[in-house]
CSV table of N, CA and C in Angstrom, one decimal:
chain,number,residue,atom,x,y,z
A,1,MET,N,123.8,91.8,99.1
A,1,MET,CA,123.7,90.9,100.6
A,1,MET,C,125.1,90.9,100.7
A,2,PRO,N,126.4,90.1,100.3
A,2,PRO,CA,127.6,89.9,101.0
A,2,PRO,C,128.4,91.5,101.6
A,3,ARG,N,127.6,92.6,100.7
A,3,ARG,CA,128.7,93.9,101.0
A,3,ARG,C,127.9,94.0,102.7
A,4,ARG,N,126.5,93.9,102.9
A,4,ARG,CA,126.3,94.4,103.9
A,4,ARG,C,126.3,93.0,104.9
A,5,PHE,N,126.6,92.1,104.9
A,5,PHE,CA,127.3,91.1,106.0
A,5,PHE,C,128.6,91.4,106.4
A,6,THR,N,129.9,91.7,105.1
A,6,THR,CA,131.0,91.9,105.5
A,6,THR,C,130.6,93.5,106.6
A,7,THR,N,130.2,94.4,106.0
A,7,THR,CA,129.9,95.8,107.1
A,7,THR,C,129.3,95.5,108.5
A,8,LEU,N,128.8,94.7,108.7
A,8,LEU,CA,127.8,93.7,109.9
A,8,LEU,C,129.0,93.0,110.9
A,9,ALA,N,129.8,92.2,109.8
A,9,ALA,CA,130.6,91.9,110.7
A,9,ALA,C,132.0,92.9,111.1
A,10,VAL,N,132.0,93.7,110.3
A,10,VAL,CA,133.4,94.7,110.7
A,10,VAL,C,133.2,95.3,112.1
A,11,SER,N,131.8,95.8,111.8
A,11,SER,CA,131.0,96.5,112.8
A,11,SER,C,131.3,96.0,114.0
A,12,ALA,N,130.9,94.5,114.0
A,12,ALA,CA,130.6,94.0,115.5
A,12,ALA,C,132.2,93.7,116.0
A,13,ALA,N,132.9,93.5,114.8
A,13,ALA,CA,134.8,93.5,115.5
A,13,ALA,C,134.7,94.3,116.4
A,14,ILE,N,134.5,95.6,115.6
A,14,ILE,CA,135.1,96.5,116.2
A,14,ILE,C,134.3,96.7,117.6
A,15,ALA,N,133.2,96.9,117.5
A,15,ALA,CA,132.5,96.9,119.3
A,15,ALA,C,133.1,95.6,119.6
A,16,GLY,N,133.4,94.6,119.3
A,16,GLY,CA,133.6,93.7,120.7
A,16,GLY,C,135.2,94.6,120.9
A,17,GLY,N,136.5,94.9,119.9
A,17,GLY,CA,137.6,95.2,120.3
A,17,GLY,C,137.4,96.4,121.4
A,18,VAL,N,136.1,97.2,121.6
A,18,VAL,CA,136.2,98.8,122.2
A,18,VAL,C,135.7,98.2,123.9
A,19,LEU,N,134.7,97.1,123.3
A,19,LEU,CA,134.4,96.3,125.2
A,19,LEU,C,135.4,95.5,125.0
A,20,PHE,N,136.1,95.1,124.7
A,20,PHE,CA,137.3,94.4,125.1
A,20,PHE,C,138.4,95.7,125.7
A,21,SER,N,138.8,96.4,125.2
A,21,SER,CA,139.7,97.8,125.7
A,21,SER,C,139.1,98.1,126.8
A,22,ALA,N,137.9,98.4,127.0
A,22,ALA,CA,137.4,99.1,128.2
A,22,ALA,C,137.6,98.2,129.5
A,23,VAL,N,137.6,97.1,129.5
A,23,VAL,CA,137.4,95.8,130.8
A,23,VAL,C,139.1,96.3,131.4
A,24,PRO,N,138.9,97.1,132.4
A,24,PRO,CA,140.1,97.2,133.3
A,24,PRO,C,141.0,95.7,133.8
A,25,ALA,N,142.3,95.3,133.6
A,25,ALA,CA,143.4,94.4,133.5
A,25,ALA,C,143.2,93.6,135.1
A,26,GLN,N,142.6,94.2,136.3
A,26,GLN,CA,142.4,94.1,137.4
A,26,GLN,C,140.8,93.1,137.1
A,27,ALA,N,140.0,93.1,136.6
A,27,ALA,CA,138.6,92.5,136.4
A,27,ALA,C,138.9,91.1,135.8
A,28,ALA,N,139.9,91.0,135.7
A,28,ALA,CA,140.3,89.5,134.9
A,28,ALA,C,140.2,88.7,135.7
A,29,PRO,N,140.1,87.1,135.4
A,29,PRO,CA,140.3,86.5,136.5
A,29,PRO,C,141.5,86.1,136.8
A,30,ALA,N,141.9,85.6,137.7
A,30,ALA,CA,143.0,85.8,138.3
A,30,ALA,C,143.2,83.9,138.0
A,31,ALA,N,144.8,83.6,137.6
A,31,ALA,CA,145.3,82.5,136.9
A,31,ALA,C,145.9,81.9,137.8
A,32,ASP,N,146.6,80.5,137.6
A,32,ASP,CA,147.2,79.5,138.8
A,32,ASP,C,148.7,80.5,139.0
A,33,GLN,N,148.7,79.7,140.0
A,33,GLN,CA,150.5,80.8,140.5
A,33,GLN,C,151.1,80.5,139.5
A,34,GLY,N,151.4,80.5,138.5
A,34,GLY,CA,152.8,79.8,137.8
A,34,GLY,C,152.5,81.3,136.9
A,35,SER,N,151.3,81.8,137.0
A,35,SER,CA,151.8,83.0,135.9
A,35,SER,C,152.3,83.9,136.3
A,36,VAL,N,152.7,85.2,135.8
A,36,VAL,CA,153.5,86.2,136.0
A,36,VAL,C,152.8,87.1,136.7
A,37,SER,N,153.0,87.9,137.5
A,37,SER,CA,152.2,89.1,138.2
A,37,SER,C,153.3,90.1,138.5
A,38,ALA,N,152.7,90.9,138.4
A,38,ALA,CA,153.5,92.4,138.3
A,38,ALA,C,153.6,93.3,139.8
A,39,ALA,N,152.6,92.4,140.6
A,39,ALA,CA,152.6,92.8,141.8
A,39,ALA,C,153.8,92.6,142.5
A,40,GLY,N,154.5,92.1,142.7
A,40,GLY,CA,155.7,91.3,142.6
A,40,GLY,C,157.3,91.1,142.2
A,41,PRO,N,158.1,90.6,142.3
A,41,PRO,CA,159.5,91.0,141.8
A,41,PRO,C,159.0,89.5,141.5
A,42,ILE,N,159.8,89.1,140.0
A,42,ILE,CA,159.7,88.3,139.1
A,42,ILE,C,161.1,87.2,139.5
A,43,THR,N,161.3,86.0,139.8
A,43,THR,CA,162.5,85.7,140.6
A,43,THR,C,162.4,84.2,139.2
A,44,CYS,N,163.9,84.0,139.4
A,44,CYS,CA,163.6,82.5,138.4
A,44,CYS,C,165.1,81.2,139.2
A,45,ASN,N,164.2,80.3,139.6
A,45,ASN,CA,164.6,79.5,139.8
A,45,ASN,C,165.5,78.3,139.4
A,46,ILE,N,167.0,79.0,139.0
A,46,ILE,CA,167.7,78.6,138.1
A,46,ILE,C,168.4,76.9,138.4
A,47,SER,N,168.4,77.0,139.6
A,47,SER,CA,168.9,75.3,140.3
A,47,SER,C,167.5,74.3,139.9
A,48,LYS,N,166.4,75.0,140.1
A,48,LYS,CA,164.9,74.2,140.0
A,48,LYS,C,164.9,73.6,138.1
A,49,MET,N,165.6,74.8,137.3
A,49,MET,CA,164.8,74.6,136.1
A,49,MET,C,166.0,73.9,135.1
A,50,ARG,N,167.2,73.9,136.3
A,50,ARG,CA,168.2,73.0,135.3
A,50,ARG,C,168.1,71.5,135.7
A,51,GLN,N,167.5,71.5,136.8
A,51,GLN,CA,166.7,69.9,137.2
A,51,GLN,C,165.8,69.7,136.0
A,52,GLN,N,165.2,70.8,135.8
A,52,GLN,CA,164.1,70.0,134.6
A,52,GLN,C,164.5,70.1,133.2
A,53,VAL,N,165.7,70.9,133.1
A,53,VAL,CA,166.4,70.2,131.8
A,53,VAL,C,166.9,69.0,131.4
A,54,ALA,N,167.4,68.9,133.0
A,54,ALA,CA,168.3,67.5,133.0
A,54,ALA,C,167.6,65.9,132.6
A,55,SER,N,166.1,66.4,133.7
A,55,SER,CA,164.9,65.5,133.4
A,55,SER,C,164.5,65.6,131.6
A,56,HIS,N,164.5,66.4,131.1
A,56,HIS,CA,163.9,66.1,129.8
A,56,HIS,C,164.9,65.7,128.8
A,57,LYS,N,166.1,66.1,129.0
A,57,LYS,CA,167.4,65.6,128.5
A,57,LYS,C,167.3,64.2,128.9
A,58,SER,N,166.9,63.5,129.8
A,58,SER,CA,167.0,62.0,130.2
A,58,SER,C,166.1,61.5,130.0
A,59,LYS,N,165.1,61.9,129.7
A,59,LYS,CA,163.6,61.0,128.9
A,59,LYS,C,163.4,60.9,127.1
A,60,ALA,N,164.1,62.2,127.0
A,60,ALA,CA,164.4,62.0,125.7
A,60,ALA,C,165.1,61.0,124.6
A,61,SER,N,166.0,60.5,125.9
A,61,SER,CA,167.3,59.4,125.5
A,61,SER,C,166.1,58.4,125.5
A,62,LYS,N,165.7,58.6,126.8
A,62,LYS,CA,165.0,57.0,127.3
A,62,LYS,C,164.6,56.8,126.1
A,63,LEU,N,163.2,58.3,125.3
A,63,LEU,CA,162.3,57.6,124.5
A,63,LEU,C,163.0,57.5,122.8
A,64,ASP,N,164.4,57.8,122.6
A,64,ASP,CA,165.3,57.8,121.5
A,64,ASP,C,165.9,55.9,121.6
A,65,ALA,N,165.5,55.8,122.7
A,65,ALA,CA,166.2,54.4,122.8
A,65,ALA,C,164.7,53.4,122.2
A,66,LEU,N,164.2,53.8,123.0
A,66,LEU,CA,163.0,53.0,122.8
A,66,LEU,C,162.0,52.9,121.1
A,67,GLY,N,162.8,54.2,120.5
A,67,GLY,CA,162.1,53.9,119.1
A,67,GLY,C,161.2,55.5,118.8
A,68,TYR,N,160.6,56.2,119.9
A,68,TYR,CA,160.1,57.2,119.5
A,68,TYR,C,160.4,58.4,119.6
A,69,HIS,N,161.1,58.8,118.4
A,69,HIS,CA,162.0,59.8,118.2
A,69,HIS,C,161.4,61.0,118.5
A,70,LYS,N,160.0,60.8,117.5
A,70,LYS,CA,159.0,62.9,117.6
A,70,LYS,C,158.8,62.8,118.9
A,71,SER,N,158.6,62.0,120.2
A,71,SER,CA,158.1,62.5,121.2
A,71,SER,C,159.5,62.7,121.8
A,72,ALA,N,160.9,61.8,121.2
A,72,ALA,CA,162.2,62.6,122.1
A,72,ALA,C,162.5,64.0,121.5
A,73,ALA,N,162.1,64.1,120.3
A,73,ALA,CA,162.4,65.3,120.3
A,73,ALA,C,161.5,66.3,120.6
A,74,LYS,N,160.4,66.4,120.9
A,74,LYS,CA,159.4,66.9,121.7
A,74,LYS,C,160.1,67.6,123.5
A,75,GLU,N,160.6,66.0,124.1
A,75,GLU,CA,161.4,66.7,125.2
A,75,GLU,C,162.5,67.1,124.8
A,76,ARG,N,163.6,67.3,123.4
A,76,ARG,CA,164.6,68.3,124.0
A,76,ARG,C,164.3,69.4,123.3
A,77,ALA,N,162.8,69.9,122.7
A,77,ALA,CA,162.4,71.1,122.7
A,77,ALA,C,161.9,71.5,123.8
A,78,LYS,N,161.3,70.9,124.4
A,78,LYS,CA,161.4,71.4,126.3
A,78,LYS,C,162.3,71.9,127.1
A,79,ALA,N,163.9,71.3,126.7
A,79,ALA,CA,164.6,71.2,127.6
A,79,ALA,C,165.2,72.4,127.2
A,80,ARG,N,164.5,72.6,125.3
A,80,ARG,CA,165.9,74.1,125.0
A,80,ARG,C,164.7,74.9,125.4
A,81,ALA,N,163.9,75.1,125.9
A,81,ALA,CA,163.1,76.2,125.9
A,81,ALA,C,163.1,76.3,127.1
A,82,ILE,N,163.2,76.0,128.4
A,82,ILE,CA,164.1,76.1,129.8
A,82,ILE,C,165.2,76.3,129.4
A,83,GLN,N,166.1,75.8,128.5
A,83,GLN,CA,167.4,76.5,128.9
A,83,GLN,C,167.4,77.8,128.4
A,84,ASN,N,166.5,78.5,127.7
A,84,ASN,CA,166.8,79.4,127.1
A,84,ASN,C,166.3,80.3,128.0
A,85,ARG,N,165.2,80.2,128.6
A,85,ARG,CA,164.3,81.0,129.8
A,85,ARG,C,165.7,81.1,130.9
A,86,ILE,N,166.7,79.8,131.4
A,86,ILE,CA,167.7,80.4,131.8
A,86,ILE,C,169.0,81.2,131.6
A,87,GLN,N,168.8,81.3,130.4
A,87,GLN,CA,169.7,82.3,129.9
A,87,GLN,C,169.0,84.1,130.0
A,88,GLN,N,167.9,83.8,129.6
A,88,GLN,CA,167.4,85.2,129.6
A,88,GLN,C,167.0,85.6,130.9
A,89,CYS,N,167.2,84.0,132.1
A,89,CYS,CA,167.1,84.7,133.7
A,89,CYS,C,168.7,85.7,133.8
A,90,GLN,N,169.5,85.2,133.4
A,90,GLN,CA,171.3,85.7,134.0
A,90,GLN,C,171.3,86.3,132.8
A,91,ASP,N,170.8,86.6,132.1
A,91,ASP,CA,170.7,88.2,130.9
A,91,ASP,C,170.6,89.0,131.3
A,92,ALA,N,169.0,88.9,132.3
A,92,ALA,CA,168.4,89.9,133.1
A,92,ALA,C,169.6,90.4,134.3
A,93,ASP,N,169.9,89.6,134.8
A,93,ASP,CA,170.4,89.6,136.0
A,93,ASP,C,171.9,90.3,135.9
A,94,ASP,N,172.5,90.1,135.0
A,94,ASP,CA,173.5,90.9,134.4
A,94,ASP,C,173.8,92.0,133.9
A,95,ASN,N,172.2,92.3,132.9
A,95,ASN,CA,172.3,93.7,132.6
A,95,ASN,C,171.4,94.3,133.6
A,96,ASN,N,171.1,94.2,134.9
A,96,ASN,CA,169.9,95.2,135.5
A,96,ASN,C,171.1,95.7,136.3
A,97,PRO,N,170.8,97.4,136.0
A,97,PRO,CA,171.4,98.4,136.7
A,97,PRO,C,171.1,98.2,138.3
A,98,GLY,N,170.0,98.3,138.5
A,98,GLY,CA,170.0,97.9,140.2
A,98,GLY,C,168.5,98.8,140.3
A,99,PRO,N,168.8,99.3,141.4
A,99,PRO,CA,167.3,99.8,142.1
A,99,PRO,C,167.4,101.4,141.5
A,100,ILE,N,166.4,102.0,141.5
A,100,ILE,CA,166.5,103.3,140.8
A,100,ILE,C,166.4,104.0,142.4
A,101,GLY,N,167.7,105.2,142.0
A,101,GLY,CA,168.1,105.7,143.3
A,101,GLY,C,169.4,105.3,144.1
A,102,GLY,N,169.6,104.1,143.7
A,102,GLY,CA,170.6,103.6,144.4
A,102,GLY,C,171.9,103.4,144.5
C-alpha cells in the first residue's frame, strides 16, 4: 500500500507540473502596479529609494531608543535591502552598453 500511494503521489505531481507549464504567461492574473513588467523599460527612482532608506534608518534609531531592538533590526534590514537595490540599479546603468545597433 505505501508503494502504491507513493506512485500515485509522484504521478499527480508530474501531471500537475505538466498542466502548470502548459498555461501561457499571459493567462496569469495581473499583479499590482509594483510588479516588474517585461512590456516596458524597468526604471529605478533612486532619489525615492534613498528617501525610503533614510526613513527606515530613522525609524530603526527611534525603535532602538525605545528598546525595541528586534524591530529596529528589521527596519535596518529593510534599509539594507533597498540600498542593495540602489546599487544594483547603478551597476546596471554603468554596465549597460546601450541600445542594440546604436
